[in-house]
Coordinates of C-alpha atoms and ligand atoms in Angstrom, one line a residue:
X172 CA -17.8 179.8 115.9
X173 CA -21.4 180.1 115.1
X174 CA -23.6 183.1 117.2
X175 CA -25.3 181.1 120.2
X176 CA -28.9 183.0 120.4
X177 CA -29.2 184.9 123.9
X178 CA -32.8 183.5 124.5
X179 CA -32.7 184.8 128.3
X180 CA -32.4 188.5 126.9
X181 CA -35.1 187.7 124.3
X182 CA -37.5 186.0 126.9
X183 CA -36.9 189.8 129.1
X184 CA -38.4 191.3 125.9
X185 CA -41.7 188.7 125.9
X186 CA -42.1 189.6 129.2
X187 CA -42.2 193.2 129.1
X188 CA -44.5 192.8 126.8
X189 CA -46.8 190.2 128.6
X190 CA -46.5 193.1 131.8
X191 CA -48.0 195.9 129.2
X192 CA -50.5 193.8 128.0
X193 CA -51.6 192.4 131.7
X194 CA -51.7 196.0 132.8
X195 CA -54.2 197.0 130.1
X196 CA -56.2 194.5 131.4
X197 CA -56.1 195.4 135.2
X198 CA -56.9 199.2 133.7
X199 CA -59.9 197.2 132.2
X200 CA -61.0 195.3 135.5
X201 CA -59.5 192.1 134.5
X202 CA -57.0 190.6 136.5
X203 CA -54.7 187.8 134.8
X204 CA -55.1 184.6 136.8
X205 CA -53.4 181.3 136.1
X206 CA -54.6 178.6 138.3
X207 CA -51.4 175.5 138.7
X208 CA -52.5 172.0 139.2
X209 CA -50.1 169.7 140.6
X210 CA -50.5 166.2 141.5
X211 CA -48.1 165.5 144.4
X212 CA -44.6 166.9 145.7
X213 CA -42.1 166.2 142.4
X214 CA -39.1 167.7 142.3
X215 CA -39.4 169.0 138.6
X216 CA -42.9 170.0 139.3
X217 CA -42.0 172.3 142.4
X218 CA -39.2 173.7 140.5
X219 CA -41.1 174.6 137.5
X220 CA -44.0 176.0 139.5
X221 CA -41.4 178.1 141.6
X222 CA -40.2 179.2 138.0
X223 CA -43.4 180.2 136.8
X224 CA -44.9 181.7 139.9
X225 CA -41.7 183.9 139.8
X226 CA -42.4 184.9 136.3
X227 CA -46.0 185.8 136.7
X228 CA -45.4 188.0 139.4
X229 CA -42.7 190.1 137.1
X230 CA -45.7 190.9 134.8
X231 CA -48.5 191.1 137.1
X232 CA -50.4 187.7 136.7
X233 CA -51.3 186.2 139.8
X234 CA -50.5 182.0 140.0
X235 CA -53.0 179.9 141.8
X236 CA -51.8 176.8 142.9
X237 CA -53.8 174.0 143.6
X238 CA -51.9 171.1 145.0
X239 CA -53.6 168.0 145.0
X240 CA -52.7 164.2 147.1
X241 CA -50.4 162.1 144.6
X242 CA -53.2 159.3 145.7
X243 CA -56.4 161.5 144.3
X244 CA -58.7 159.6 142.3
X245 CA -60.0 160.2 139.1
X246 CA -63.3 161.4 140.0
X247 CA -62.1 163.8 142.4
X248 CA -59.9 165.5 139.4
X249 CA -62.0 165.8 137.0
X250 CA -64.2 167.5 139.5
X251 CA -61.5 170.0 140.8
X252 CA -61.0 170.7 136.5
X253 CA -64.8 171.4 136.1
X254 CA -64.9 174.0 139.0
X255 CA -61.9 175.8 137.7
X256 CA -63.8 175.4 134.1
X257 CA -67.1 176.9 135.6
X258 CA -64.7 179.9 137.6
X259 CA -65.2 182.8 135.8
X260 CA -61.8 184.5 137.6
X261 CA -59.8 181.7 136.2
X262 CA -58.5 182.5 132.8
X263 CA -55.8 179.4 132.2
X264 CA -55.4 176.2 133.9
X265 CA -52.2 174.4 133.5
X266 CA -52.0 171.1 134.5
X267 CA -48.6 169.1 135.4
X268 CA -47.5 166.6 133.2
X269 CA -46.9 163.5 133.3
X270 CA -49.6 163.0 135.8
X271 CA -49.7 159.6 137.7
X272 CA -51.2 156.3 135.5
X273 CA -54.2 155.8 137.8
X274 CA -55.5 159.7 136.1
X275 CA -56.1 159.3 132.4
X276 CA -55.0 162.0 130.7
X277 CA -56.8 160.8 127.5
X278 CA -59.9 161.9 129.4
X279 CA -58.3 164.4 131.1
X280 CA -57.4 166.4 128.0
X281 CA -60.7 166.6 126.8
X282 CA -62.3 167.5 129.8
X283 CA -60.5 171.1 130.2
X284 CA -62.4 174.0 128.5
X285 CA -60.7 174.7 125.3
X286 CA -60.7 178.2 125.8
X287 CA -58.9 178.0 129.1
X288 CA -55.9 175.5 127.6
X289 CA -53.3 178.0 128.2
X290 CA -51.3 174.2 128.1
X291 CA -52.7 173.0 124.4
X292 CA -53.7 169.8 126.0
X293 CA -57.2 169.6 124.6
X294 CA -57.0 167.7 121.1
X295 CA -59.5 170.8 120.0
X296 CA -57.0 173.0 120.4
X297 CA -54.3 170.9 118.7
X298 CA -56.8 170.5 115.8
X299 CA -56.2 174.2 114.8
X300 CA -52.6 174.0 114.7
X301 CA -52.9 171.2 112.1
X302 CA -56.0 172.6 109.9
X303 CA -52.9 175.4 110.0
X304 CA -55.1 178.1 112.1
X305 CA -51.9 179.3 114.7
X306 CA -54.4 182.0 116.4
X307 CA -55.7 179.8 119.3
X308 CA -53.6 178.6 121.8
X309 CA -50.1 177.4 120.9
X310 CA -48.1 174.7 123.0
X311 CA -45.4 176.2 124.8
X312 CA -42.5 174.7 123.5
X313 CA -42.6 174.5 119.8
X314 CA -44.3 178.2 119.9
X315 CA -41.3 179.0 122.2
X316 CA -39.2 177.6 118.8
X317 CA -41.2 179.9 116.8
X318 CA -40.5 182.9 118.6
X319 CA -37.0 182.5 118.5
X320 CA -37.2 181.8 114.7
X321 CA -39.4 185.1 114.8
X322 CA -37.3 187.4 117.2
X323 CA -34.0 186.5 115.5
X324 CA -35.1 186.9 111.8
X325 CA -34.3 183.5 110.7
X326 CA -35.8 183.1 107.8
X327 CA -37.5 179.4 107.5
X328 CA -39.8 180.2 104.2
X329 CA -38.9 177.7 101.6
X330 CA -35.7 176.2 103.8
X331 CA -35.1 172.4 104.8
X332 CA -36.3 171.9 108.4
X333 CA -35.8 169.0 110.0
X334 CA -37.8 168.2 113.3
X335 CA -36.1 165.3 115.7
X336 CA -38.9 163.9 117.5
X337 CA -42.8 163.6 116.8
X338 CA -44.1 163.8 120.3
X339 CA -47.8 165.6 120.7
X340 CA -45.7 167.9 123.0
X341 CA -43.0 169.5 120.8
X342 CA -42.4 167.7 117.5
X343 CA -45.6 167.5 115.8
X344 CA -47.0 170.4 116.4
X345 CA -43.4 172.4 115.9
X346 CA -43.4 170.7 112.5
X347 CA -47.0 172.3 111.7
X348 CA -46.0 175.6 112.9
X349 CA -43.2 175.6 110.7
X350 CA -45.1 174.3 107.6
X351 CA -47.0 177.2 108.4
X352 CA -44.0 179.3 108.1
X353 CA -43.7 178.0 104.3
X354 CA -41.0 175.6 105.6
X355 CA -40.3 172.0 103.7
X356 CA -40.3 169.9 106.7
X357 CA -38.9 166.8 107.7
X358 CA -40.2 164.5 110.2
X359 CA -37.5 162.7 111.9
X360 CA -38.3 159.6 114.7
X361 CA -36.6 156.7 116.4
X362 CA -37.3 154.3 113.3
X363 CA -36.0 157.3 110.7
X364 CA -33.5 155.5 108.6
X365 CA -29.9 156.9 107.7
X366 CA -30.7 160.1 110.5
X367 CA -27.6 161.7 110.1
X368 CA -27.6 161.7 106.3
X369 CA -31.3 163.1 106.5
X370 CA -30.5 165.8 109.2
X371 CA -27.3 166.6 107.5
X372 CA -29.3 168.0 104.4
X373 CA -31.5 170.5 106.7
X374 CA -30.7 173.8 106.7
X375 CA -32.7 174.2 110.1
X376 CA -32.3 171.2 112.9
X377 CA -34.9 171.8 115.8
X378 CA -34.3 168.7 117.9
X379 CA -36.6 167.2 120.9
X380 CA -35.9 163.7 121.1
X381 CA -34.8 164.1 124.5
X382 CA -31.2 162.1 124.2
X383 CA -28.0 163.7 125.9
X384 CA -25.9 165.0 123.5
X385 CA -26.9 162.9 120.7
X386 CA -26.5 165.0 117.6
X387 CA -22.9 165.4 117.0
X388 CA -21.4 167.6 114.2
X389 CA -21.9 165.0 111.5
X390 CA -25.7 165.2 111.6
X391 CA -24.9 169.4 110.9
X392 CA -24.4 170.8 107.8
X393 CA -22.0 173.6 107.7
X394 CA -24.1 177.2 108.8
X395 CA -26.7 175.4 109.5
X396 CA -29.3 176.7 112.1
X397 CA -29.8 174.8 115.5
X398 CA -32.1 174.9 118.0
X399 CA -32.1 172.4 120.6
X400 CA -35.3 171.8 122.5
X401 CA -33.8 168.9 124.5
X402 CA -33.3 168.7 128.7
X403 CA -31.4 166.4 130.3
X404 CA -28.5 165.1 132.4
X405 CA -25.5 164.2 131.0
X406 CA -22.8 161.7 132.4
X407 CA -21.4 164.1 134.9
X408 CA -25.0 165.2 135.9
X409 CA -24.9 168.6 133.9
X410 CA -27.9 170.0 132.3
X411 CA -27.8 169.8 128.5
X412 CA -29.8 169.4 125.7
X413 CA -30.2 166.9 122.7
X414 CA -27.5 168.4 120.7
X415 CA -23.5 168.0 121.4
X416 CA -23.3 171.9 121.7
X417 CA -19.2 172.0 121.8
X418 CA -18.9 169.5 118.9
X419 CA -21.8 171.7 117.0
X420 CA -21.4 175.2 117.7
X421 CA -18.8 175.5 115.3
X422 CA -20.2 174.2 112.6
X423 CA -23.4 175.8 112.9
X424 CA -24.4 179.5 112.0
X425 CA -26.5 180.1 114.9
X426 CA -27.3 177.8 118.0
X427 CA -29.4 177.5 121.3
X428 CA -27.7 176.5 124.3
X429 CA -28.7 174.4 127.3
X430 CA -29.5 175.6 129.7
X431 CA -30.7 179.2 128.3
X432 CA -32.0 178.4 125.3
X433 CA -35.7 177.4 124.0
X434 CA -36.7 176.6 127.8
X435 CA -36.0 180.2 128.9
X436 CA -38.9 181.4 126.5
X437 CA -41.1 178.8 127.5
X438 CA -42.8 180.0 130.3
X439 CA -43.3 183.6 128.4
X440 CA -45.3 181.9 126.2
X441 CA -47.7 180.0 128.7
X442 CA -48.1 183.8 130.6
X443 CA -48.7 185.1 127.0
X444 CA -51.6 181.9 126.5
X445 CA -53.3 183.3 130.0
X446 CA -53.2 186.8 128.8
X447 CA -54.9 185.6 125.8
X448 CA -57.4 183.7 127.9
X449 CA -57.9 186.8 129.8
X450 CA -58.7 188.6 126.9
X451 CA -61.6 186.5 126.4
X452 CA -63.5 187.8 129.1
X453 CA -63.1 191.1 128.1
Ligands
NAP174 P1 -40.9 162.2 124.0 O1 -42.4 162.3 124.1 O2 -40.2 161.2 124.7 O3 -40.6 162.1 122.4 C1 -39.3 161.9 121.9 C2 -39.4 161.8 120.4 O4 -38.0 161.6 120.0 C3 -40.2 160.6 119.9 O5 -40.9 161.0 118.8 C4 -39.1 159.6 119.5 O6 -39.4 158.8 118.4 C5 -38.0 160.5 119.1 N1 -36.7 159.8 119.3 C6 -36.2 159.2 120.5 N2 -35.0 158.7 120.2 C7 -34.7 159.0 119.0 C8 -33.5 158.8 118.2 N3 -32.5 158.1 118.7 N4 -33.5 159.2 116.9 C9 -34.6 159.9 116.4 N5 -35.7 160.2 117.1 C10 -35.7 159.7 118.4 O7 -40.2 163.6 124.4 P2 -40.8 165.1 124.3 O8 -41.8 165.3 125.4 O9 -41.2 165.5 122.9 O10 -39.5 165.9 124.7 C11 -38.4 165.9 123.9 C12 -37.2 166.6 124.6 O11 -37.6 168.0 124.8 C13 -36.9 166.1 126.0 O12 -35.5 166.2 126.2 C14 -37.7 167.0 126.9 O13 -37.1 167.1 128.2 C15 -37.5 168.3 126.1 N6 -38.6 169.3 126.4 C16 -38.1 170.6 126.6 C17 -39.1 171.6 126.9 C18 -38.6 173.0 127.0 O14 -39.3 173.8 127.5 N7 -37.4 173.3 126.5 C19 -40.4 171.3 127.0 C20 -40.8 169.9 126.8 C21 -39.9 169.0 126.5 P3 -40.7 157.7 118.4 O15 -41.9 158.5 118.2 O16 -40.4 156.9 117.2 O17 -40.6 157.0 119.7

């Protein structure tokens, strides 16, 4: 069987490191803040929030929620983003996604302040990560990828990576970040032709396509590397990710699972973005 990664023990080490760094800034007069923006009650959202909230207290950040009606009009949120823009105290705003249709977050994203992005929403921010430039603000999730790449000394320079999924979110920019890295990378979407023969050739597989269990072992080459960004329910209304994990893990050299896998170093990496932003007013 191939070693599954312990991302939960890795994501203690972030952390610990997030708490050392937020504590130099307190020393300094700085306190970390993060201020949440939620549009109404969602389940995901509330658990997420919880999740982070939780998090940021462990390393001395504090989380300012700002809850706002699911019925708020556009105005009136763009207005609340410009006042946590213009607060100097605030050093990262995240905002909830997918927010309701009646907000546009092709507006949206270009109305909060680059330098308090802690989410990479604004395209400006995404602009660095393709001109190559990775010392801005990273999105969570593909720099959560990175760092598991990074913390357990895989080695991508020169290898086959192939990225399932070419969403703003995760794919794209994941597939930049590991260019970055040296990697040859492979782009793989719905309308890829002959997936499992391309995938089968990598000799790295990050997959966020966001389909239960949909990479079985033939789209694996033997000792390949896997990392599964995926979250969803399968039949029996189990967390899992995009990759068949029981069918794979033998096959593989090293694997994420689901749940404790890339998502577990996610939210270290937003807290790592606000300390960064905090930084900035130093
Ligand atoms: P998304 O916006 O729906 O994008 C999905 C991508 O997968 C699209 O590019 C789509 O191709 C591609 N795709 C869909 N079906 C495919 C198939 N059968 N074969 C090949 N490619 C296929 O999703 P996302 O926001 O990027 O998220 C992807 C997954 O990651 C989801 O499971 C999500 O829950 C998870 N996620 C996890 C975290 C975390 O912290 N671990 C964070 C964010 C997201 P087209 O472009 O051609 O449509």
């Amino acid at each position: 069987m191939g070693k599954v990664l312990n991302c939960k023990e890795a994501a203690k080490v972030f952390l610990e490191n997030i708490k050392i760094e937020s504590e130099k800034l307190i020393e300094k007069g700085i306190n970390p803040i993060l201020a949440i923006v939620r549009v109404g009650k969602k389940e995901d959202d509330i658990a997420y929030e919880k999740n982070i909230l939780k998090n940021c207290e462990k390393v001395n950040i504090k989380g300012q929620v700002h809850e706002c009606n699911e019925n708020i009009d556009m105005e009136s949120f763009c207005k609340l983003i410009q006042e946590l823009n213009r607060n100097e105290s605030v050093h990262g705003i995240l905002i909830f996604r997918p927010l309701p249709k009646h907000l546009d977050e092709n507006v949206i994203k270009h109305i909060i302040d680059p330098s308090k992005d802690v989410d990479c929403m604004n395209p400006l921010n995404l602009a660095r990560i393709f001109e190559g430039d990775l010392t801005g603000y990273l999105p969570c999730t593909p720099a959560a990828v990175m760092e598991i790449i990074k913390h357990f000394n895989i080695d991508v320079k020169g290898k086959k990576v192939a990225v399932l999924g070419r969403s703003m979110v995760v794919g794209r920019p994941l597939a930049m970040m590991m260019l970055k890295e040296d990697a040859t990378v492979i782009i793989c979407h719905s309308k890829t032709e002959n997936l499992k023969e391309v995938v089968s050739g990598a000799d790295i597989v990050a997959a966020a396509i966001g389909k239960a269990k949909f990479i079985g072992k033939d789209f694996i080459k033997d000792g390949a590397v896997v990392i599964d960004v995926g979250i969803n329910v399968d039949n029996d209304g189990n967390l899992c990710g995009d990759v068949d994990f029981e069918a794979v893990k033998d096959k593989a050299s090293l694997i994420t699972p689901v749940p404790g896998g890339v998502g577990s170093i996610t939210t270290a990496i937003l807290l790592k973005n606000v300390i960064k932003g905090a930084k900035m007013a130093l």
